[in-house]
DNA sequence: CTGGATCCACCAGGATACTG
DNA sequence: CAGTATCCTGGTGGATCCAG
């Protein structure tokens, strides 16, 4: 058995309201350019706002702010404010966020091993 | 050990050219609205162009065509033409495409189990 | 039936400037 | 330091028409 037959992965199971399909739910969450990158950065250790900006160099402050807010609203990261002046705001993974990264392990391993062959095929296909 | 420590998941490993990071490679591939949905549909059985369009009702013909072409160029699906009139074109998963679905199993399982709690949190957060 | 070509609307997201 | 507000652009993708 090579396929994930134990999970509900057939579209037919969600016919009629595809937007409720977990596949779309999760892709809408982490399929954007920044969410997963930020989660992986926070996996190493909790970090502050500007440190995250430096860890993901090509993210704008606007997207850093909005993406963090979404991740927090979804319970994937926590946000802690020290009311010093200037304030120090720290972000970190929640258990749920960590469990998401765990669930992504096989996918990332697949990406690492398969990407070279895919790029070769793509060049061949034009 | 709950984290996927055996895979190279830290951004620091790809500092300097984030675009080569496998995380981005795979998200650029399946992070769009349609690719994964089509792969899952083809998991059940090879299918023809219009059958795929009916299985994913809200996809436009344009996106169906372009997405299938990308998936084929990446070696995730195959394309077979019967030169009848009118022609019959069938698409199906390649072994590589199947291995990608396998790698996505844990993520989809996570999505199914966690989505309800996430939606509840999101409502609470506003 | 299986697409390609063209046009166009929408919006994600960058740049910039400002605030507590 | 940690954001917010505004403006604006580039690309994604739908609609439509055409073709083999």
PDB file of C-alpha atoms (C1' of nucleotides) in Angstrom:
ATOM      1  CA  UNK A   1       0.000   0.000   0.000  1.00  0.00           C
ATOM      2  CA  UNK A   2       1.575   3.135  -1.203  1.00  0.00           C
ATOM      3  CA  UNK A   3      -1.346   5.527  -1.129  1.00  0.00           C
ATOM      4  CA  UNK A   4      -2.776   7.283   1.898  1.00  0.00           C
ATOM      5  CA  UNK A   5      -5.984   5.319   1.765  1.00  0.00           C
ATOM      6  CA  UNK A   6      -6.750   5.876   5.403  1.00  0.00           C
ATOM      7  CA  UNK A   7      -7.329   9.598   4.965  1.00  0.00           C
ATOM      8  CA  UNK A   8     -10.245  11.194   3.243  1.00  0.00           C
ATOM      9  CA  UNK A   9      -8.523  12.500   0.189  1.00  0.00           C
ATOM     10  CA  UNK A  10     -11.116  12.134  -2.508  1.00  0.00           C
ATOM     11  CA  UNK A  11     -12.777  15.239  -3.801  1.00  0.00           C
ATOM     12  CA  UNK A  12     -16.062  13.391  -4.103  1.00  0.00           C
ATOM     13  CA  UNK A  13     -16.200  13.391  -0.320  1.00  0.00           C
ATOM     14  CA  UNK A  14     -16.571  17.168  -0.435  1.00  0.00           C
ATOM     15  CA  UNK A  15     -18.718  17.564  -3.476  1.00  0.00           C
ATOM     16  CA  UNK A  16     -21.084  20.453  -3.182  1.00  0.00           C
ATOM     17  CA  UNK A  17     -18.887  22.625  -1.040  1.00  0.00           C
ATOM     18  CA  UNK A  18     -15.321  22.363  -2.152  1.00  0.00           C
ATOM     19  CA  UNK A  19     -14.368  25.297   0.019  1.00  0.00           C
ATOM     20  CA  UNK A  20     -14.934  23.150   3.114  1.00  0.00           C
ATOM     21  CA  UNK A  21     -12.502  20.568   1.772  1.00  0.00           C
ATOM     22  CA  UNK A  22      -9.560  20.324   4.180  1.00  0.00           C
ATOM     23  CA  UNK A  23      -7.187  20.312   1.262  1.00  0.00           C
ATOM     24  CA  UNK A  24      -8.247  23.809   0.399  1.00  0.00           C
ATOM     25  CA  UNK A  25      -8.388  24.864   4.010  1.00  0.00           C
ATOM     26  CA  UNK A  26      -4.786  23.951   4.581  1.00  0.00           C
ATOM     27  CA  UNK A  27      -3.579  25.311   1.264  1.00  0.00           C
ATOM     28  CA  UNK A  28      -5.330  28.598   1.854  1.00  0.00           C
ATOM     29  CA  UNK A  29      -3.492  28.716   5.148  1.00  0.00           C
ATOM     30  CA  UNK A  30       0.063  27.792   4.228  1.00  0.00           C
ATOM     31  CA  UNK A  31      -0.039  27.992   0.428  1.00  0.00           C
ATOM     32  CA  UNK A  32       0.896  31.633   0.375  1.00  0.00           C
ATOM     33  CA  UNK A  33       4.432  32.871   0.005  1.00  0.00           C
ATOM     34  CA  UNK A  34       5.215  33.563   3.649  1.00  0.00           C
ATOM     35  CA  UNK A  35       3.265  31.537   6.211  1.00  0.00           C
ATOM     36  CA  UNK A  36       5.261  28.352   6.052  1.00  0.00           C
ATOM     37  CA  UNK A  37       8.541  30.196   5.832  1.00  0.00           C
ATOM     38  CA  UNK A  38       7.703  32.028   9.050  1.00  0.00           C
ATOM     39  CA  UNK A  39       6.568  28.875  10.807  1.00  0.00           C
ATOM     40  CA  UNK A  40       9.828  27.152   9.921  1.00  0.00           C
ATOM     41  CA  UNK A  41      11.803  30.113  11.167  1.00  0.00           C
ATOM     42  CA  UNK A  42       9.930  30.046  14.459  1.00  0.00           C
ATOM     43  CA  UNK A  43      10.614  26.338  14.771  1.00  0.00           C
ATOM     44  CA  UNK A  44      14.198  27.041  15.762  1.00  0.00           C
ATOM     45  CA  UNK A  45      13.236  29.417  18.543  1.00  0.00           C
ATOM     46  CA  UNK A  46      10.752  32.152  19.427  1.00  0.00           C
ATOM     47  CA  UNK A  47      11.795  35.384  17.795  1.00  0.00           C
ATOM     48  CA  UNK A  48      10.935  39.043  17.707  1.00  0.00           C
ATOM     49  CA  UNK A  49       9.302  40.975  14.916  1.00  0.00           C
ATOM     50  CA  UNK A  50      12.367  42.455  13.305  1.00  0.00           C
ATOM     51  CA  UNK A  51      14.395  39.288  13.790  1.00  0.00           C
ATOM     52  CA  UNK A  52      11.788  37.477  11.718  1.00  0.00           C
ATOM     53  CA  UNK A  53      12.063  40.157   9.091  1.00  0.00           C
ATOM     54  CA  UNK A  54      15.797  39.594   8.910  1.00  0.00           C
ATOM     55  CA  UNK A  55      15.412  35.807   8.781  1.00  0.00           C
ATOM     56  CA  UNK A  56      13.130  36.126   5.745  1.00  0.00           C
ATOM     57  CA  UNK A  57      14.939  38.929   3.954  1.00  0.00           C
ATOM     58  CA  UNK A  58      12.555  39.487   1.081  1.00  0.00           C
ATOM     59  CA  UNK A  59       9.385  39.923   3.107  1.00  0.00           C
ATOM     60  CA  UNK A  60       7.948  43.401   3.455  1.00  0.00           C
ATOM     61  CA  UNK A  61       6.975  44.743   6.859  1.00  0.00           C
ATOM     62  CA  UNK A  62       3.391  44.868   5.743  1.00  0.00           C
ATOM     63  CA  UNK A  63       3.245  41.182   4.845  1.00  0.00           C
ATOM     64  CA  UNK A  64       5.220  40.242   7.933  1.00  0.00           C
ATOM     65  CA  UNK A  65       2.639  41.971  10.072  1.00  0.00           C
ATOM     66  CA  UNK A  66      -0.446  40.644   8.329  1.00  0.00           C
ATOM     67  CA  UNK A  67       0.872  37.100   7.985  1.00  0.00           C
ATOM     68  CA  UNK A  68       1.802  36.920  11.654  1.00  0.00           C
ATOM     69  CA  UNK A  69      -1.649  38.176  12.567  1.00  0.00           C
ATOM     70  CA  UNK A  70      -3.319  35.475  10.504  1.00  0.00           C
ATOM     71  CA  UNK A  71      -1.111  32.758  11.944  1.00  0.00           C
ATOM     72  CA  UNK A  72      -1.936  33.962  15.421  1.00  0.00           C
ATOM     73  CA  UNK A  73      -5.675  34.079  14.724  1.00  0.00           C
ATOM     74  CA  UNK A  74      -5.458  30.464  13.560  1.00  0.00           C
ATOM     75  CA  UNK A  75      -3.706  29.446  16.763  1.00  0.00           C
ATOM     76  CA  UNK A  76      -0.520  28.393  14.991  1.00  0.00           C
ATOM     77  CA  UNK A  77       1.711  30.927  16.742  1.00  0.00           C
ATOM     78  CA  UNK A  78       1.516  32.934  19.948  1.00  0.00           C
ATOM     79  CA  UNK A  79       2.344  36.588  20.450  1.00  0.00           C
ATOM     80  CA  UNK A  80       3.799  38.046  23.627  1.00  0.00           C
ATOM     81  CA  UNK A  81       4.224  41.744  24.363  1.00  0.00           C
ATOM     82  CA  UNK A  82       6.660  43.163  26.901  1.00  0.00           C
ATOM     83  CA  UNK A  83       5.410  46.651  27.683  1.00  0.00           C
ATOM     84  CA  UNK A  84       8.857  48.202  27.831  1.00  0.00           C
ATOM     85  CA  UNK A  85       9.840  51.244  25.838  1.00  0.00           C
ATOM     86  CA  UNK A  86      10.292  50.517  23.096  1.00  0.00           C
ATOM     87  CA  UNK A  87       8.039  47.470  23.331  1.00  0.00           C
ATOM     88  CA  UNK A  88       9.435  44.001  22.684  1.00  0.00           C
ATOM     89  CA  UNK A  89       7.080  41.629  20.884  1.00  0.00           C
ATOM     90  CA  UNK A  90       7.974  37.955  20.648  1.00  0.00           C
ATOM     91  CA  UNK A  91       6.383  35.282  18.487  1.00  0.00           C
ATOM     92  CA  UNK A  92       6.622  31.526  18.839  1.00  0.00           C
ATOM     93  CA  UNK A  93       5.069  28.268  17.732  1.00  0.00           C
ATOM     94  CA  UNK A  94       2.049  26.893  19.538  1.00  0.00           C
ATOM     95  CA  UNK A  95       1.670  23.117  19.886  1.00  0.00           C
ATOM     96  CA  UNK A  96      -0.727  23.288  16.969  1.00  0.00           C
ATOM     97  CA  UNK A  97       1.829  25.098  14.851  1.00  0.00           C
ATOM     98  CA  UNK A  98       4.431  22.520  15.768  1.00  0.00           C
ATOM     99  CA  UNK A  99       2.068  19.715  14.839  1.00  0.00           C
ATOM    100  CA  UNK A 100       1.571  21.340  11.452  1.00  0.00           C
ATOM    101  CA  UNK A 101       5.308  21.390  10.846  1.00  0.00           C
ATOM    102  CA  UNK A 102       5.466  17.749  11.843  1.00  0.00           C
ATOM    103  CA  UNK A 103       2.713  16.951   9.356  1.00  0.00           C
ATOM    104  CA  UNK A 104       4.725  18.739   6.695  1.00  0.00           C
ATOM    105  CA  UNK A 105       7.835  16.646   7.274  1.00  0.00           C
ATOM    106  CA  UNK A 106       7.180  14.028   4.578  1.00  0.00           C
ATOM    107  CA  UNK A 107       6.243  16.707   2.071  1.00  0.00           C
ATOM    108  CA  UNK A 108       9.439  18.618   2.657  1.00  0.00           C
ATOM    109  CA  UNK A 109      11.478  15.465   2.417  1.00  0.00           C
ATOM    110  CA  UNK A 110       9.735  14.695  -0.864  1.00  0.00           C
ATOM    111  CA  UNK A 111      10.499  18.172  -2.110  1.00  0.00           C
ATOM    112  CA  UNK A 112      14.168  17.843  -1.286  1.00  0.00           C
ATOM    113  CA  UNK A 113      14.598  14.482  -2.972  1.00  0.00           C
ATOM    114  CA  UNK A 114      12.378  15.089  -6.017  1.00  0.00           C
ATOM    115  CA  UNK A 115      13.104  18.689  -6.924  1.00  0.00           C
ATOM    116  CA  UNK A 116      16.253  17.995  -8.959  1.00  0.00           C
ATOM    117  CA  UNK A 117      14.499  15.433 -11.164  1.00  0.00           C
ATOM    118  CA  UNK A 118      11.490  17.704 -11.565  1.00  0.00           C
ATOM    119  CA  UNK A 119      13.627  20.619 -12.667  1.00  0.00           C
ATOM    120  CA  UNK A 120      15.354  18.356 -15.190  1.00  0.00           C
ATOM    121  CA  UNK A 121      12.001  17.201 -16.591  1.00  0.00           C
ATOM    122  CA  UNK A 122      10.716  20.738 -16.758  1.00  0.00           C
ATOM    123  CA  UNK A 123      13.714  21.864 -18.771  1.00  0.00           C
ATOM    124  CA  UNK A 124      13.228  18.950 -21.121  1.00  0.00           C
ATOM    125  CA  UNK A 125       9.538  19.817 -21.549  1.00  0.00           C
ATOM    126  CA  UNK A 126      10.395  23.446 -22.177  1.00  0.00           C
TER     127      UNK A 126
ATOM    128  CA  UNK B   1      11.102  13.707  19.185  1.00  0.00           C
ATOM    129  CA  UNK B   2       8.086  15.315  17.672  1.00  0.00           C
ATOM    130  CA  UNK B   3       9.712  17.502  15.058  1.00  0.00           C
ATOM    131  CA  UNK B   4      10.984  16.447  11.672  1.00  0.00           C
ATOM    132  CA  UNK B   5      14.584  16.921  12.687  1.00  0.00           C
ATOM    133  CA  UNK B   6      15.877  14.546  10.070  1.00  0.00           C
ATOM    134  CA  UNK B   7      14.873  16.782   7.178  1.00  0.00           C
ATOM    135  CA  UNK B   8      16.481  20.034   6.224  1.00  0.00           C
ATOM    136  CA  UNK B   9      13.718  22.360   7.256  1.00  0.00           C
ATOM    137  CA  UNK B  10      15.598  25.362   8.501  1.00  0.00           C
ATOM    138  CA  UNK B  11      15.603  28.459   6.384  1.00  0.00           C
ATOM    139  CA  UNK B  12      19.179  29.140   7.351  1.00  0.00           C
ATOM    140  CA  UNK B  13      20.162  26.166   5.215  1.00  0.00           C
ATOM    141  CA  UNK B  14      19.000  28.091   2.160  1.00  0.00           C
ATOM    142  CA  UNK B  15      20.096  31.559   3.068  1.00  0.00           C
ATOM    143  CA  UNK B  16      21.160  33.558   0.065  1.00  0.00           C
ATOM    144  CA  UNK B  17      18.830  31.952  -2.395  1.00  0.00           C
ATOM    145  CA  UNK B  18      15.479  31.326  -0.816  1.00  0.00           C
ATOM    146  CA  UNK B  19      13.967  30.523  -4.198  1.00  0.00           C
ATOM    147  CA  UNK B  20      15.965  27.303  -4.298  1.00  0.00           C
ATOM    148  CA  UNK B  21      14.497  26.262  -0.955  1.00  0.00           C
ATOM    149  CA  UNK B  22      12.497  23.071  -1.482  1.00  0.00           C
ATOM    150  CA  UNK B  23       9.729  24.478   0.647  1.00  0.00           C
ATOM    151  CA  UNK B  24       9.165  27.161  -1.924  1.00  0.00           C
ATOM    152  CA  UNK B  25       9.658  24.772  -4.797  1.00  0.00           C
ATOM    153  CA  UNK B  26       6.900  22.509  -3.604  1.00  0.00           C
ATOM    154  CA  UNK B  27       4.573  25.313  -2.623  1.00  0.00           C
ATOM    155  CA  UNK B  28       5.015  26.988  -5.969  1.00  0.00           C
ATOM    156  CA  UNK B  29       4.023  23.680  -7.494  1.00  0.00           C
ATOM    157  CA  UNK B  30       0.986  22.652  -5.466  1.00  0.00           C
ATOM    158  CA  UNK B  31       0.211  25.827  -3.541  1.00  0.00           C
ATOM    159  CA  UNK B  32      -2.071  27.166  -6.210  1.00  0.00           C
ATOM    160  CA  UNK B  33      -5.800  26.664  -6.200  1.00  0.00           C
ATOM    161  CA  UNK B  34      -6.010  23.723  -8.604  1.00  0.00           C
ATOM    162  CA  UNK B  35      -2.931  21.492  -8.834  1.00  0.00           C
ATOM    163  CA  UNK B  36      -3.493  19.428  -5.738  1.00  0.00           C
ATOM    164  CA  UNK B  37      -7.212  19.175  -6.387  1.00  0.00           C
ATOM    165  CA  UNK B  38      -6.503  17.724  -9.816  1.00  0.00           C
ATOM    166  CA  UNK B  39      -3.895  15.323  -8.512  1.00  0.00           C
ATOM    167  CA  UNK B  40      -6.333  14.016  -5.932  1.00  0.00           C
ATOM    168  CA  UNK B  41      -8.998  13.593  -8.564  1.00  0.00           C
ATOM    169  CA  UNK B  42      -6.611  11.613 -10.736  1.00  0.00           C
ATOM    170  CA  UNK B  43      -5.713   9.442  -7.795  1.00  0.00           C
ATOM    171  CA  UNK B  44      -9.013   7.591  -8.111  1.00  0.00           C
ATOM    172  CA  UNK B  45      -8.495   6.797 -11.778  1.00  0.00           C
ATOM    173  CA  UNK B  46      -7.142   8.269 -15.017  1.00  0.00           C
ATOM    174  CA  UNK B  47      -9.675  10.659 -16.476  1.00  0.00           C
ATOM    175  CA  UNK B  48     -10.357  12.712 -19.540  1.00  0.00           C
ATOM    176  CA  UNK B  49     -10.209  16.455 -19.882  1.00  0.00           C
ATOM    177  CA  UNK B  50     -13.868  17.251 -19.517  1.00  0.00           C
ATOM    178  CA  UNK B  51     -14.361  14.666 -16.802  1.00  0.00           C
ATOM    179  CA  UNK B  52     -11.737  16.491 -14.789  1.00  0.00           C
ATOM    180  CA  UNK B  53     -13.554  19.724 -15.406  1.00  0.00           C
ATOM    181  CA  UNK B  54     -16.732  18.210 -14.015  1.00  0.00           C
ATOM    182  CA  UNK B  55     -14.937  16.741 -11.001  1.00  0.00           C
ATOM    183  CA  UNK B  56     -13.619  20.192 -10.092  1.00  0.00           C
ATOM    184  CA  UNK B  57     -16.708  22.217 -10.966  1.00  0.00           C
ATOM    185  CA  UNK B  58     -15.391  25.710 -10.338  1.00  0.00           C
ATOM    186  CA  UNK B  59     -12.278  25.482 -12.502  1.00  0.00           C
ATOM    187  CA  UNK B  60     -12.234  27.352 -15.785  1.00  0.00           C
ATOM    188  CA  UNK B  61     -11.205  25.593 -18.965  1.00  0.00           C
ATOM    189  CA  UNK B  62      -8.238  27.857 -19.209  1.00  0.00           C
ATOM    190  CA  UNK B  63      -6.892  26.953 -15.795  1.00  0.00           C
ATOM    191  CA  UNK B  64      -7.665  23.305 -16.320  1.00  0.00           C
ATOM    192  CA  UNK B  65      -5.579  23.330 -19.466  1.00  0.00           C
ATOM    193  CA  UNK B  66      -2.647  25.312 -18.100  1.00  0.00           C
ATOM    194  CA  UNK B  67      -2.534  23.476 -14.783  1.00  0.00           C
ATOM    195  CA  UNK B  68      -2.545  20.082 -16.477  1.00  0.00           C
ATOM    196  CA  UNK B  69       0.257  21.229 -18.735  1.00  0.00           C
ATOM    197  CA  UNK B  70       2.366  22.321 -15.790  1.00  0.00           C
ATOM    198  CA  UNK B  71       1.741  19.077 -13.938  1.00  0.00           C
ATOM    199  CA  UNK B  72       2.746  17.138 -17.021  1.00  0.00           C
ATOM    200  CA  UNK B  73       5.895  19.188 -17.556  1.00  0.00           C
ATOM    201  CA  UNK B  74       6.863  18.410 -13.966  1.00  0.00           C
ATOM    202  CA  UNK B  75       6.347  14.708 -14.531  1.00  0.00           C
ATOM    203  CA  UNK B  76       3.538  14.425 -12.011  1.00  0.00           C
ATOM    204  CA  UNK B  77       0.918  13.305 -14.513  1.00  0.00           C
ATOM    205  CA  UNK B  78       0.963  11.701 -17.950  1.00  0.00           C
ATOM    206  CA  UNK B  79      -1.103  12.652 -20.986  1.00  0.00           C
ATOM    207  CA  UNK B  80      -2.339  10.209 -23.593  1.00  0.00           C
ATOM    208  CA  UNK B  81      -4.025  11.168 -26.869  1.00  0.00           C
ATOM    209  CA  UNK B  82      -6.249   8.881 -28.886  1.00  0.00           C
ATOM    210  CA  UNK B  83      -6.330  10.335 -32.379  1.00  0.00           C
ATOM    211  CA  UNK B  84      -9.992   9.647 -32.948  1.00  0.00           C
ATOM    212  CA  UNK B  85     -12.448  12.309 -34.066  1.00  0.00           C
ATOM    213  CA  UNK B  86     -13.077  14.015 -31.842  1.00  0.00           C
ATOM    214  CA  UNK B  87      -9.840  13.242 -30.043  1.00  0.00           C
ATOM    215  CA  UNK B  88      -9.918  11.640 -26.604  1.00  0.00           C
ATOM    216  CA  UNK B  89      -7.229  12.846 -24.187  1.00  0.00           C
ATOM    217  CA  UNK B  90      -6.676  10.996 -20.937  1.00  0.00           C
ATOM    218  CA  UNK B  91      -4.627  12.112 -17.949  1.00  0.00           C
ATOM    219  CA  UNK B  92      -3.322  10.015 -15.093  1.00  0.00           C
ATOM    220  CA  UNK B  93      -0.874  10.039 -12.204  1.00  0.00           C
ATOM    221  CA  UNK B  94       2.741   9.103 -12.757  1.00  0.00           C
ATOM    222  CA  UNK B  95       4.630   7.266 -10.018  1.00  0.00           C
ATOM    223  CA  UNK B  96       6.105  10.605  -9.053  1.00  0.00           C
ATOM    224  CA  UNK B  97       2.667  12.153  -8.772  1.00  0.00           C
ATOM    225  CA  UNK B  98       1.535   9.270  -6.641  1.00  0.00           C
ATOM    226  CA  UNK B  99       4.550   9.666  -4.391  1.00  0.00           C
ATOM    227  CA  UNK B 100       3.656  13.317  -3.936  1.00  0.00           C
ATOM    228  CA  UNK B 101       0.159  12.387  -2.819  1.00  0.00           C
ATOM    229  CA  UNK B 102       1.651   9.898  -0.412  1.00  0.00           C
ATOM    230  CA  UNK B 103       3.895  12.592   1.002  1.00  0.00           C
ATOM    231  CA  UNK B 104       0.825  14.774   1.474  1.00  0.00           C
ATOM    232  CA  UNK B 105      -1.034  12.164   3.502  1.00  0.00           C
ATOM    233  CA  UNK B 106      -0.011  13.414   6.956  1.00  0.00           C
ATOM    234  CA  UNK B 107      -0.749  17.011   5.978  1.00  0.00           C
ATOM    235  CA  UNK B 108      -4.242  16.147   4.810  1.00  0.00           C
ATOM    236  CA  UNK B 109      -4.875  14.142   7.916  1.00  0.00           C
ATOM    237  CA  UNK B 110      -3.734  17.108   9.975  1.00  0.00           C
ATOM    238  CA  UNK B 111      -6.042  19.380   8.018  1.00  0.00           C
ATOM    239  CA  UNK B 112      -9.024  17.132   8.613  1.00  0.00           C
ATOM    240  CA  UNK B 113      -8.473  16.829  12.339  1.00  0.00           C
ATOM    241  CA  UNK B 114      -7.387  20.414  13.037  1.00  0.00           C
ATOM    242  CA  UNK B 115      -9.609  22.476  10.778  1.00  0.00           C
ATOM    243  CA  UNK B 116     -12.621  22.588  13.131  1.00  0.00           C
ATOM    244  CA  UNK B 117     -10.552  23.888  16.038  1.00  0.00           C
ATOM    245  CA  UNK B 118      -8.822  26.400  13.794  1.00  0.00           C
ATOM    246  CA  UNK B 119     -12.084  27.769  12.495  1.00  0.00           C
ATOM    247  CA  UNK B 120     -13.320  28.124  16.069  1.00  0.00           C
ATOM    248  CA  UNK B 121     -10.180  30.022  17.078  1.00  0.00           C
ATOM    249  CA  UNK B 122     -10.422  32.235  14.056  1.00  0.00           C
ATOM    250  CA  UNK B 123     -13.975  33.206  14.869  1.00  0.00           C
ATOM    251  CA  UNK B 124     -12.924  33.979  18.426  1.00  0.00           C
ATOM    252  CA  UNK B 125     -10.055  36.143  17.178  1.00  0.00           C
ATOM    253  CA  UNK B 126     -12.373  37.942  14.781  1.00  0.00           C
TER     254      UNK B 126
ATOM    255  C1'  DC C   1     -13.882  17.074 -27.440  1.00  0.00           C
ATOM    256  C1'  DT C   2      -9.690  19.422 -26.365  1.00  0.00           C
ATOM    257  C1'  DG C   3      -7.680  22.941 -26.294  1.00  0.00           C
ATOM    258  C1'  DG C   4      -5.230  28.024 -27.843  1.00  0.00           C
ATOM    259  C1'  DA C   5      -5.512  33.226 -28.057  1.00  0.00           C
ATOM    260  C1'  DT C   6      -6.947  37.461 -26.446  1.00  0.00           C
ATOM    261  C1'  DC C   7      -8.797  40.810 -23.394  1.00  0.00           C
ATOM    262  C1'  DC C   8      -9.642  42.484 -18.986  1.00  0.00           C
ATOM    263  C1'  DA C   9     -10.928  42.743 -13.854  1.00  0.00           C
ATOM    264  C1'  DC C  10      -9.436  41.991  -9.545  1.00  0.00           C
ATOM    265  C1'  DC C  11      -6.534  41.845  -5.646  1.00  0.00           C
ATOM    266  C1'  DA C  12      -2.258  40.234  -3.266  1.00  0.00           C
ATOM    267  C1'  DG C  13       1.313  42.497  -1.961  1.00  0.00           C
ATOM    268  C1'  DG C  14       5.443  46.135  -2.445  1.00  0.00           C
ATOM    269  C1'  DA C  15       6.825  51.101  -1.466  1.00  0.00           C
ATOM    270  C1'  DT C  16       6.447  54.702   1.278  1.00  0.00           C
ATOM    271  C1'  DA C  17       5.230  57.566   5.045  1.00  0.00           C
ATOM    272  C1'  DC C  18       3.515  57.955   9.528  1.00  0.00           C
ATOM    273  C1'  DT C  19       2.509  56.630  14.828  1.00  0.00           C
ATOM    274  C1'  DG C  20       2.644  54.862  19.795  1.00  0.00           C
TER     275       DG C  20
ATOM    276  C1'  DC D   1      10.852  48.647  18.138  1.00  0.00           C
ATOM    277  C1'  DA D   2       6.576  47.260  16.237  1.00  0.00           C
ATOM    278  C1'  DG D   3       3.480  48.146  13.770  1.00  0.00           C
ATOM    279  C1'  DT D   4      -0.626  50.947  10.665  1.00  0.00           C
ATOM    280  C1'  DA D   5      -2.510  53.612   6.534  1.00  0.00           C
ATOM    281  C1'  DT D   6      -2.491  54.792   1.888  1.00  0.00           C
ATOM    282  C1'  DC D   7      -1.459  54.372  -2.645  1.00  0.00           C
ATOM    283  C1'  DC D   8      -0.395  51.817  -6.651  1.00  0.00           C
ATOM    284  C1'  DT D   9       1.272  48.154  -9.750  1.00  0.00           C
ATOM    285  C1'  DG D  10       2.006  43.473 -11.716  1.00  0.00           C
ATOM    286  C1'  DG D  11       0.472  39.155 -12.296  1.00  0.00           C
ATOM    287  C1'  DT D  12      -3.254  35.554 -11.740  1.00  0.00           C
ATOM    288  C1'  DG D  13      -6.929  33.849 -13.604  1.00  0.00           C
ATOM    289  C1'  DG D  14     -11.957  34.302 -15.447  1.00  0.00           C
ATOM    290  C1'  DA D  15     -14.771  35.189 -19.771  1.00  0.00           C
ATOM    291  C1'  DT D  16     -15.120  34.832 -24.340  1.00  0.00           C
ATOM    292  C1'  DC D  17     -14.203  33.577 -28.954  1.00  0.00           C
ATOM    293  C1'  DC D  18     -11.767  30.714 -32.231  1.00  0.00           C
ATOM    294  C1'  DA D  19      -9.567  26.152 -34.090  1.00  0.00           C
ATOM    295  C1'  DG D  20      -8.130  21.362 -35.125  1.00  0.00           C
TER     296       DG D  20
END
